[in-house]
CSV table of C-alpha atoms and ligand atoms in Angstrom, one decimal:
chain,number,residue,atom,x,y,z
R,1,MET,CA,113.2,96.7,109.6
R,2,THR,CA,110.0,98.1,108.7
R,3,ALA,CA,108.6,97.2,105.3
R,4,LYS,CA,107.5,99.4,102.8
R,5,LEU,CA,103.7,99.8,102.5
R,6,ILE,CA,102.0,99.1,99.3
R,7,LYS,CA,98.9,100.9,99.7
R,8,GLY,CA,96.0,100.4,97.4
R,9,THR,CA,94.5,103.5,98.0
R,10,GLU,CA,97.1,105.3,96.4
R,11,ILE,CA,97.7,103.1,93.7
R,12,ARG,CA,94.2,103.4,92.7
R,13,GLU,CA,94.6,107.0,92.6
R,14,GLU,CA,97.5,106.9,90.2
R,15,ILE,CA,95.7,104.2,87.9
R,16,LEU,CA,92.5,106.1,87.8
R,17,GLU,CA,94.2,109.3,86.9
R,18,GLU,CA,95.9,107.6,84.1
R,19,VAL,CA,92.6,106.2,82.8
R,20,LYS,CA,90.9,109.6,83.5
R,21,ALA,CA,93.3,111.3,81.1
R,22,GLU,CA,93.2,108.2,78.4
R,23,VAL,CA,89.2,108.6,78.2
R,24,GLU,CA,89.8,112.3,77.6
R,25,GLN,CA,92.3,112.0,74.9
R,26,ILE,CA,90.0,109.1,73.2
R,27,LYS,CA,86.9,111.4,73.6
R,28,GLU,CA,88.7,114.1,71.8
R,29,LYS,CA,90.2,112.1,68.8
R,30,HIS,CA,87.1,109.6,68.4
R,31,GLY,CA,84.3,111.1,70.0
R,32,VAL,CA,83.3,108.1,72.2
R,33,VAL,CA,83.9,107.3,75.8
R,34,PRO,CA,84.0,103.7,77.4
R,35,GLY,CA,80.3,102.0,78.1
R,36,LEU,CA,79.8,100.2,81.1
R,37,VAL,CA,76.5,98.4,82.1
R,38,THR,CA,76.1,96.8,85.6
R,39,ILE,CA,73.1,94.7,86.1
R,40,LEU,CA,72.0,94.3,89.5
R,41,VAL,CA,69.4,91.7,90.5
R,42,GLY,CA,67.5,92.1,93.5
R,43,GLU,CA,68.4,94.1,96.5
R,44,ASN,CA,71.4,92.6,98.3
R,45,PRO,CA,72.8,95.3,100.2
R,46,ALA,CA,76.5,94.0,99.9
R,47,SER,CA,76.0,94.1,96.2
R,48,MET,CA,74.3,97.2,96.1
R,49,SER,CA,77.1,99.2,97.8
R,50,TYR,CA,79.6,97.3,95.7
R,51,VAL,CA,77.7,98.4,92.5
R,52,THR,CA,77.1,102.2,93.9
R,53,LEU,CA,81.2,102.2,94.3
R,54,LYS,CA,81.6,100.7,90.8
R,55,ILE,CA,79.0,103.4,89.4
R,56,LYS,CA,80.7,106.3,91.1
R,57,THR,CA,84.3,105.5,90.1
R,58,ALA,CA,82.9,105.1,86.3
R,59,ILE,CA,81.0,108.5,86.3
R,60,ARG,CA,84.4,110.2,87.9
R,61,LEU,CA,86.2,108.9,84.9
R,62,GLY,CA,83.8,110.1,82.3
R,63,PHE,CA,82.3,106.7,81.3
R,64,ASN,CA,78.9,106.5,79.9
R,65,GLU,CA,77.5,104.1,83.1
R,66,ILE,CA,74.2,102.4,82.8
R,67,GLN,CA,72.8,100.9,85.9
R,68,ASP,CA,70.1,98.4,85.0
R,69,SER,CA,68.4,97.2,88.3
R,70,GLN,CA,66.1,94.1,87.9
R,71,PRO,CA,63.7,92.7,90.5
R,72,GLU,CA,64.6,89.5,92.3
R,73,ASP,CA,61.9,87.7,90.5
R,74,ILE,CA,63.1,88.2,87.0
R,75,SER,CA,63.3,84.9,85.0
R,76,GLU,CA,66.2,83.5,83.7
R,77,ALA,CA,65.2,83.7,80.2
R,78,ASP,CA,64.3,87.5,80.6
R,79,LEU,CA,67.9,88.0,82.0
R,80,LEU,CA,69.4,86.1,79.2
R,81,ALA,CA,67.7,88.3,76.9
R,82,LEU,CA,68.8,91.5,78.5
R,83,VAL,CA,72.6,90.4,78.3
R,84,ASP,CA,72.0,89.7,74.9
R,85,LYS,CA,70.6,93.3,74.3
R,86,TYR,CA,73.7,94.6,75.8
R,87,ASN,CA,75.9,92.2,73.6
R,88,LYS,CA,74.6,93.6,70.6
R,89,ASP,CA,74.7,97.3,71.9
R,90,ASP,CA,77.6,99.5,70.4
R,91,SER,CA,77.9,101.9,73.1
R,92,ILE,CA,78.6,99.2,75.6
R,93,ASN,CA,81.9,98.0,75.9
R,94,GLY,CA,81.8,96.2,79.6
R,95,ILE,CA,78.8,94.3,80.8
R,96,LEU,CA,78.9,93.4,84.5
R,97,VAL,CA,76.3,91.1,86.1
R,98,GLN,CA,76.5,91.5,89.9
R,99,LEU,CA,77.0,88.1,91.7
R,100,PRO,CA,75.2,86.6,93.6
R,101,LEU,CA,72.1,85.8,91.6
R,102,PRO,CA,68.6,84.5,93.1
R,103,LYS,CA,68.6,80.9,93.6
R,104,HIS,CA,66.2,80.3,90.5
R,105,ILE,CA,69.0,81.7,88.1
R,106,ASP,CA,71.9,79.3,86.8
R,107,ASP,CA,74.8,82.0,87.4
R,108,LYS,CA,77.2,80.1,84.9
R,109,LYS,CA,74.6,80.2,82.2
R,110,VAL,CA,74.3,83.9,82.7
R,111,LEU,CA,78.1,84.9,83.0
R,112,ASN,CA,78.8,82.7,79.6
R,113,ALA,CA,76.2,84.7,77.8
R,114,ILE,CA,78.4,87.8,78.1
R,115,ASP,CA,80.4,88.4,74.8
R,116,PRO,CA,83.6,87.4,75.7
R,117,ASP,CA,84.8,90.8,74.0
R,118,LYS,CA,82.7,92.6,76.6
R,119,ASP,CA,83.4,90.5,79.7
R,120,VAL,CA,85.2,93.0,81.8
R,121,ASP,CA,85.3,90.8,84.9
R,122,GLY,CA,87.5,88.3,82.9
R,123,PHE,CA,85.6,85.3,84.2
R,124,HIS,CA,84.0,83.8,81.0
R,125,PRO,CA,85.8,80.5,80.1
R,126,VAL,CA,87.2,82.3,76.6
R,127,ASN,CA,88.9,84.7,78.8
R,128,VAL,CA,90.4,82.2,81.2
R,129,GLY,CA,91.6,80.4,78.1
R,130,ARG,CA,93.0,83.3,76.7
R,131,LEU,CA,94.8,84.3,80.0
R,132,MET,CA,96.2,80.6,80.1
R,133,ILE,CA,97.9,81.2,76.7
R,134,GLY,CA,99.2,84.4,78.0
R,135,GLY,CA,100.8,87.3,75.8
R,136,GLN,CA,98.8,88.9,73.1
R,137,GLU,CA,96.0,86.4,73.5
R,138,VAL,CA,95.2,88.0,76.7
R,139,LYS,CA,92.1,90.4,76.7
R,140,PHE,CA,90.8,90.8,80.3
R,141,ALA,CA,92.6,89.6,83.3
R,142,PRO,CA,90.2,89.1,86.3
R,143,CYS,CA,90.1,92.3,88.2
R,144,THR,CA,91.5,91.3,91.7
R,145,PRO,CA,94.3,89.4,90.2
R,146,ALA,CA,95.2,92.3,87.8
R,147,GLY,CA,95.3,94.6,90.8
R,148,ILE,CA,97.8,92.1,92.7
R,149,GLN,CA,100.0,92.2,89.8
R,150,GLU,CA,100.0,95.9,89.2
R,151,MET,CA,100.6,96.6,92.9
R,152,ILE,CA,103.9,94.4,92.7
R,153,VAL,CA,105.0,95.8,89.7
R,154,ARG,CA,104.3,99.5,90.8
R,155,SER,CA,105.9,98.7,94.2
R,156,GLY,CA,109.2,98.2,92.3
R,157,MET,CA,109.6,94.3,93.1
R,158,GLU,CA,111.5,92.7,90.4
R,159,THR,CA,109.2,89.7,89.6
R,160,SER,CA,111.6,88.0,86.8
R,161,GLY,CA,113.2,84.7,88.3
R,162,ALA,CA,111.4,85.6,91.6
R,163,GLU,CA,110.1,82.6,93.8
R,164,CYS,CA,106.3,83.5,93.8
R,165,VAL,CA,104.4,81.5,96.2
R,166,VAL,CA,100.5,81.7,96.1
R,167,VAL,CA,98.4,80.6,98.9
R,168,GLY,CA,94.9,79.5,97.7
R,169,ARG,CA,93.9,78.2,94.3
R,170,SER,CA,90.4,79.9,93.9
R,171,ASN,CA,89.2,80.6,90.3
R,172,ILE,CA,88.7,84.0,91.1
R,173,VAL,CA,92.2,84.6,93.0
R,174,GLY,CA,94.7,81.9,93.6
R,175,LYS,CA,94.6,80.2,90.1
R,176,PRO,CA,94.6,83.3,87.9
R,177,ILE,CA,97.2,85.0,89.8
R,178,ALA,CA,99.5,82.1,89.6
R,179,ASN,CA,98.7,81.7,86.0
R,180,MET,CA,99.8,85.5,85.5
R,181,MET,CA,103.1,85.4,87.5
R,182,LEU,CA,104.4,82.5,85.7
R,183,GLN,CA,103.8,83.9,82.0
R,184,LYS,CA,106.6,85.0,79.8
R,185,GLY,CA,106.6,88.8,80.0
R,186,ASP,CA,106.9,92.0,82.1
R,187,GLY,CA,105.8,92.0,85.4
R,188,ALA,CA,106.0,88.2,85.5
R,189,ASN,CA,108.4,85.3,84.6
R,190,ALA,CA,108.1,84.3,88.2
R,191,THR,CA,108.7,80.7,89.2
R,192,VAL,CA,105.6,80.0,90.7
R,193,THR,CA,104.3,77.6,93.6
R,194,VAL,CA,100.7,77.3,94.6
R,195,VAL,CA,99.6,75.9,98.0
R,196,HIS,CA,96.2,74.8,99.3
R,197,THR,CA,94.8,72.9,102.1
R,198,ARG,CA,96.3,69.5,101.1
R,199,THR,CA,99.9,70.9,101.0
R,200,LYS,CA,102.1,69.1,103.4
R,201,ASP,CA,104.7,71.9,104.1
R,202,LEU,CA,102.9,75.2,103.7
R,203,GLU,CA,105.5,76.9,106.3
R,204,GLY,CA,108.6,75.5,104.0
R,205,HIS,CA,106.7,77.1,101.0
R,206,CYS,CA,106.2,80.3,102.4
R,207,LYS,CA,109.6,80.8,103.5
R,208,ARG,CA,111.2,80.4,100.2
R,209,ALA,CA,109.0,83.0,98.7
R,210,ASP,CA,110.3,86.2,97.4
R,211,ILE,CA,106.8,87.2,96.6
R,212,LEU,CA,104.2,85.7,98.9
R,213,ILE,CA,100.7,86.2,97.8
R,214,VAL,CA,98.0,84.8,100.3
R,215,ALA,CA,94.2,84.4,99.3
R,216,ALA,CA,93.1,82.0,101.6
R,217,GLY,CA,90.4,83.6,103.7
R,218,VAL,CA,91.7,82.7,106.8
R,219,PRO,CA,92.7,85.2,109.5
R,220,GLY,CA,96.3,85.2,110.4
R,221,LEU,CA,97.1,82.0,108.7
R,222,VAL,CA,100.5,83.3,107.2
R,223,LYS,CA,102.8,83.6,110.6
R,224,PRO,CA,105.4,86.2,110.7
R,225,GLU,CA,108.3,83.6,110.9
R,226,TRP,CA,107.2,82.2,107.8
R,227,ILE,CA,108.3,85.4,105.7
R,228,LYS,CA,111.5,85.7,104.0
R,229,PRO,CA,113.2,88.7,105.2
R,230,GLY,CA,112.8,91.4,102.5
R,231,ALA,CA,109.9,89.6,101.1
R,232,CYS,CA,106.8,91.4,99.0
R,233,VAL,CA,103.8,90.2,100.7
R,234,ILE,CA,100.4,90.5,99.4
R,235,ASP,CA,97.8,90.0,101.5
R,236,VAL,CA,94.5,89.4,99.6
R,237,GLY,CA,92.3,88.1,102.7
R,238,VAL,CA,89.5,89.9,104.2
R,239,ASN,CA,88.0,88.6,107.1
R,240,ARG,CA,85.4,90.1,109.5
R,241,VAL,CA,86.9,89.4,113.0
R,242,GLY,CA,84.4,91.5,114.8
R,243,GLU,CA,82.7,95.1,115.0
R,244,LYS,CA,83.8,98.6,116.3
R,245,ILE,CA,82.4,102.2,116.3
R,246,SER,CA,83.9,104.3,113.4
R,247,GLU,CA,85.4,107.1,115.0
R,248,LYS,CA,84.5,109.4,111.7
R,249,THR,CA,80.6,108.3,111.4
R,250,GLY,CA,80.3,106.9,114.9
R,251,LYS,CA,78.3,103.8,113.2
R,252,LYS,CA,79.3,100.2,113.7
R,253,ILE,CA,81.9,99.1,111.3
R,254,ALA,CA,83.4,95.6,110.7
R,255,ILE,CA,87.2,95.1,112.0
R,256,LEU,CA,88.8,93.5,109.0
R,257,LYS,CA,91.8,91.5,109.4
R,258,GLY,CA,93.8,89.9,106.3
R,259,ASP,CA,95.4,86.3,106.3
R,260,VAL,CA,99.1,87.5,107.1
R,261,ASP,CA,99.8,88.7,111.0
R,262,PHE,CA,100.4,92.3,109.7
R,263,ASP,CA,101.8,93.9,113.0
R,264,GLU,CA,104.7,91.4,113.1
R,265,ALA,CA,104.9,90.7,109.3
R,266,LYS,CA,105.6,94.2,108.4
R,267,GLU,CA,109.0,94.0,110.6
R,268,ILE,CA,110.1,91.1,108.3
R,269,ALA,CA,108.9,91.7,104.8
R,270,GLY,CA,110.6,94.1,102.7
R,271,SER,CA,107.1,95.6,101.2
R,272,ILE,CA,103.6,94.6,102.5
R,273,THR,CA,100.2,95.5,101.7
R,274,PRO,CA,97.8,96.6,104.6
R,275,VAL,CA,94.1,95.2,105.2
R,276,PRO,CA,92.1,97.1,104.8
R,277,GLY,CA,93.6,99.8,102.2
R,278,GLY,CA,95.6,97.4,100.3
R,279,VAL,CA,94.5,94.7,97.7
R,280,GLY,CA,90.7,96.0,98.4
R,281,PRO,CA,90.6,99.2,96.4
R,282,MET,CA,92.3,97.6,93.4
R,283,THR,CA,89.5,95.4,92.2
R,284,VAL,CA,86.9,98.3,91.0
R,285,THR,CA,90.0,100.2,89.6
R,286,MET,CA,90.7,97.2,87.3
R,287,LEU,CA,87.3,96.8,86.2
R,288,MET,CA,87.8,100.4,84.8
R,289,VAL,CA,90.9,99.5,83.1
R,290,ASN,CA,89.3,96.8,81.5
R,291,THR,CA,86.6,98.5,80.1
R,292,LEU,CA,88.7,101.3,78.7
R,293,LYS,CA,90.7,98.4,77.3
R,294,SER,CA,87.7,96.7,75.7
R,295,LEU,CA,86.8,100.5,73.9
R,296,LYS,CA,90.8,100.7,72.8
R,297,PHE,CA,90.2,97.1,71.1
R,298,LYS,CA,87.1,97.9,69.6
R,299,LEU,CA,88.7,101.1,68.1
R,300,GLY,CA,92.0,99.4,67.1
R,301,LEU,CA,94.2,101.2,69.6
R,302,MET,CA,95.5,97.8,71.2
A,401,NAP,P1,87.9,80.6,98.4
A,401,NAP,O1,87.4,80.6,97.1
A,401,NAP,O2,87.6,80.3,99.8
A,401,NAP,O3,89.4,79.8,98.5
A,401,NAP,C1,90.5,79.9,99.3
A,401,NAP,C2,91.8,79.1,99.0
A,401,NAP,O4,92.6,79.1,100.2
A,401,NAP,C3,91.2,77.6,98.9
A,401,NAP,O5,92.1,77.2,97.2
A,401,NAP,C4,92.0,76.8,100.0
A,401,NAP,O6,92.4,75.4,99.6
A,401,NAP,C5,92.8,77.5,100.5
A,401,NAP,N1,93.0,77.5,102.1
A,401,NAP,C6,92.1,77.6,102.8
A,401,NAP,N2,92.4,77.6,104.1
A,401,NAP,C7,93.8,77.2,103.9
A,401,NAP,C8,94.9,76.6,104.8
A,401,NAP,N3,94.5,76.7,106.1
A,401,NAP,N4,95.8,76.6,104.4
A,401,NAP,C9,96.3,76.5,102.9
A,401,NAP,N5,95.4,77.0,102.1
A,401,NAP,C10,94.1,77.2,102.5
A,401,NAP,O7,88.5,82.1,98.6
A,401,NAP,P2,88.8,83.4,97.3
A,401,NAP,O8,87.6,83.8,97.0
A,401,NAP,O9,89.9,82.9,96.9
A,401,NAP,O10,89.2,84.5,98.6
A,401,NAP,C11,90.3,84.4,99.5
A,401,NAP,C12,90.2,85.8,100.5
A,401,NAP,O11,90.5,86.9,99.6
A,401,NAP,C13,89.1,85.9,101.2
A,401,NAP,O12,89.3,86.3,102.4
A,401,NAP,C14,88.2,87.0,100.5
A,401,NAP,O13,87.4,87.8,101.2
A,401,NAP,C15,89.4,87.8,99.5
A,401,NAP,N6,89.2,88.2,98.4
A,401,NAP,C16,89.6,89.8,98.5
A,401,NAP,C17,89.4,90.6,97.3
A,401,NAP,C18,89.8,92.0,97.5
A,401,NAP,O14,90.1,92.2,98.2
A,401,NAP,N7,89.2,92.6,96.4
A,401,NAP,C19,88.8,89.8,96.0
A,401,NAP,C20,88.4,88.4,96.2
A,401,NAP,C21,88.7,87.8,97.5
A,401,NAP,P3,91.5,74.2,98.9
A,401,NAP,O15,91.4,74.7,97.6
A,401,NAP,O16,92.2,72.8,99.3
A,401,NAP,O17,90.0,74.4,99.7
C-alpha cells in the first residue's frame, strides 16, 4: 500500500485562499484589514529569511504588514516600550517578536509583555491557559500545532476516538498538540498518549497509534515497523542531514530529513506528511489565520 501524501504546500494554498477571501469581505463591510507587526532585532540570517516569508504572505493576503527592524543593541526597556506601543495601536491585531533575541534581553519578559489578545503566536501564558481549558476559551492556538491539526482534519482522518500518540513534549509542539487533540470538539476527541526520552516502550506506544505525531528532532527515530498499517503519520521533525546543490538555483542547500523513515513508512501508513513540504509550510499559514481571527474577535465576528 502507498500512503496518501498530506502536502502542506497544497493545504497552505487552500487556507490562504480562504483567508484572502475573508479579508476582502471584511474590508468591504467594515473598512479594515488585519494588521500584523513583526519585530526583528538584529540580523540573524535564519530569522531574516523567516520574517521575509511572513511579510510576503501577509502582503499577498492584503494585510497591513509592518516590519519593525531594531538594532542588535536595543535595550530591553526600549524593546518593551515598543511592544507596549503596538499593544496600544488599534490598527495592529497581531504582534510577533522574532526569536531568538540577543542575550542581554530576557525573551520571556518580552513575550509576556505582548497583549494576549494580540499574541498571534499563541505562546503567552494566558493563551496557553486558554488552550488548556479548550472550547470557547481558546483564542490563538500556537501556529505549528494548529497547522498539524488542520492537516489531520483536511486529510479526512477521523480523530474522534482515535488513538493519538505524540512523540515529544516541547512547549511549542508536543504539549500543545497533545492538549488540542484530547479536547472535546471537532477535529479532536482523541485518546492521547505523549511519549518522550524517559518513555519505556516507545515502539509499543507508536504501534498502537491511529494518528502518530512525531516531533522529536531525531532523524529517522520512528522505524517503519513501528507504524500501524493505515495510520495517519504527521512528521514534524526537520533535521539537516547534509548539503546538496539545488537543481533550480545551482546553490548549496540543506538536505532535510524528518523524524520518520519516510520511504518505507509510506508503504505502511494510510496517510503521511513529507519532509520538506509537509508541516513546514503550515506554521506561517496559521499565523495569518490567527491574525485574521484577532481582527474578527475585535469586530465581534467570532
Ligand atoms: P525539542 O524542544 O527539542 O523537543 C523534542 C522532544 O522530543 C522532547 O520532548 C524530547 O524528550 C523528545 N525526544 C527527543 N529524542 C527522543 C527520543 N529518542 N525518544 C523519545 N523522545 C525523544 O524540539 P521541538 O522544538 O518540539 O521540535 C521537534 C522537531 O520539530 C525539530 O526537528 C524541529 O525542527 C521541528 N519543528 C518543525 C516546525 C515546523 O515545521 N514548522 C516547527 C517547530 C519544530 P525529552 O523532553 O524527554 O527531552
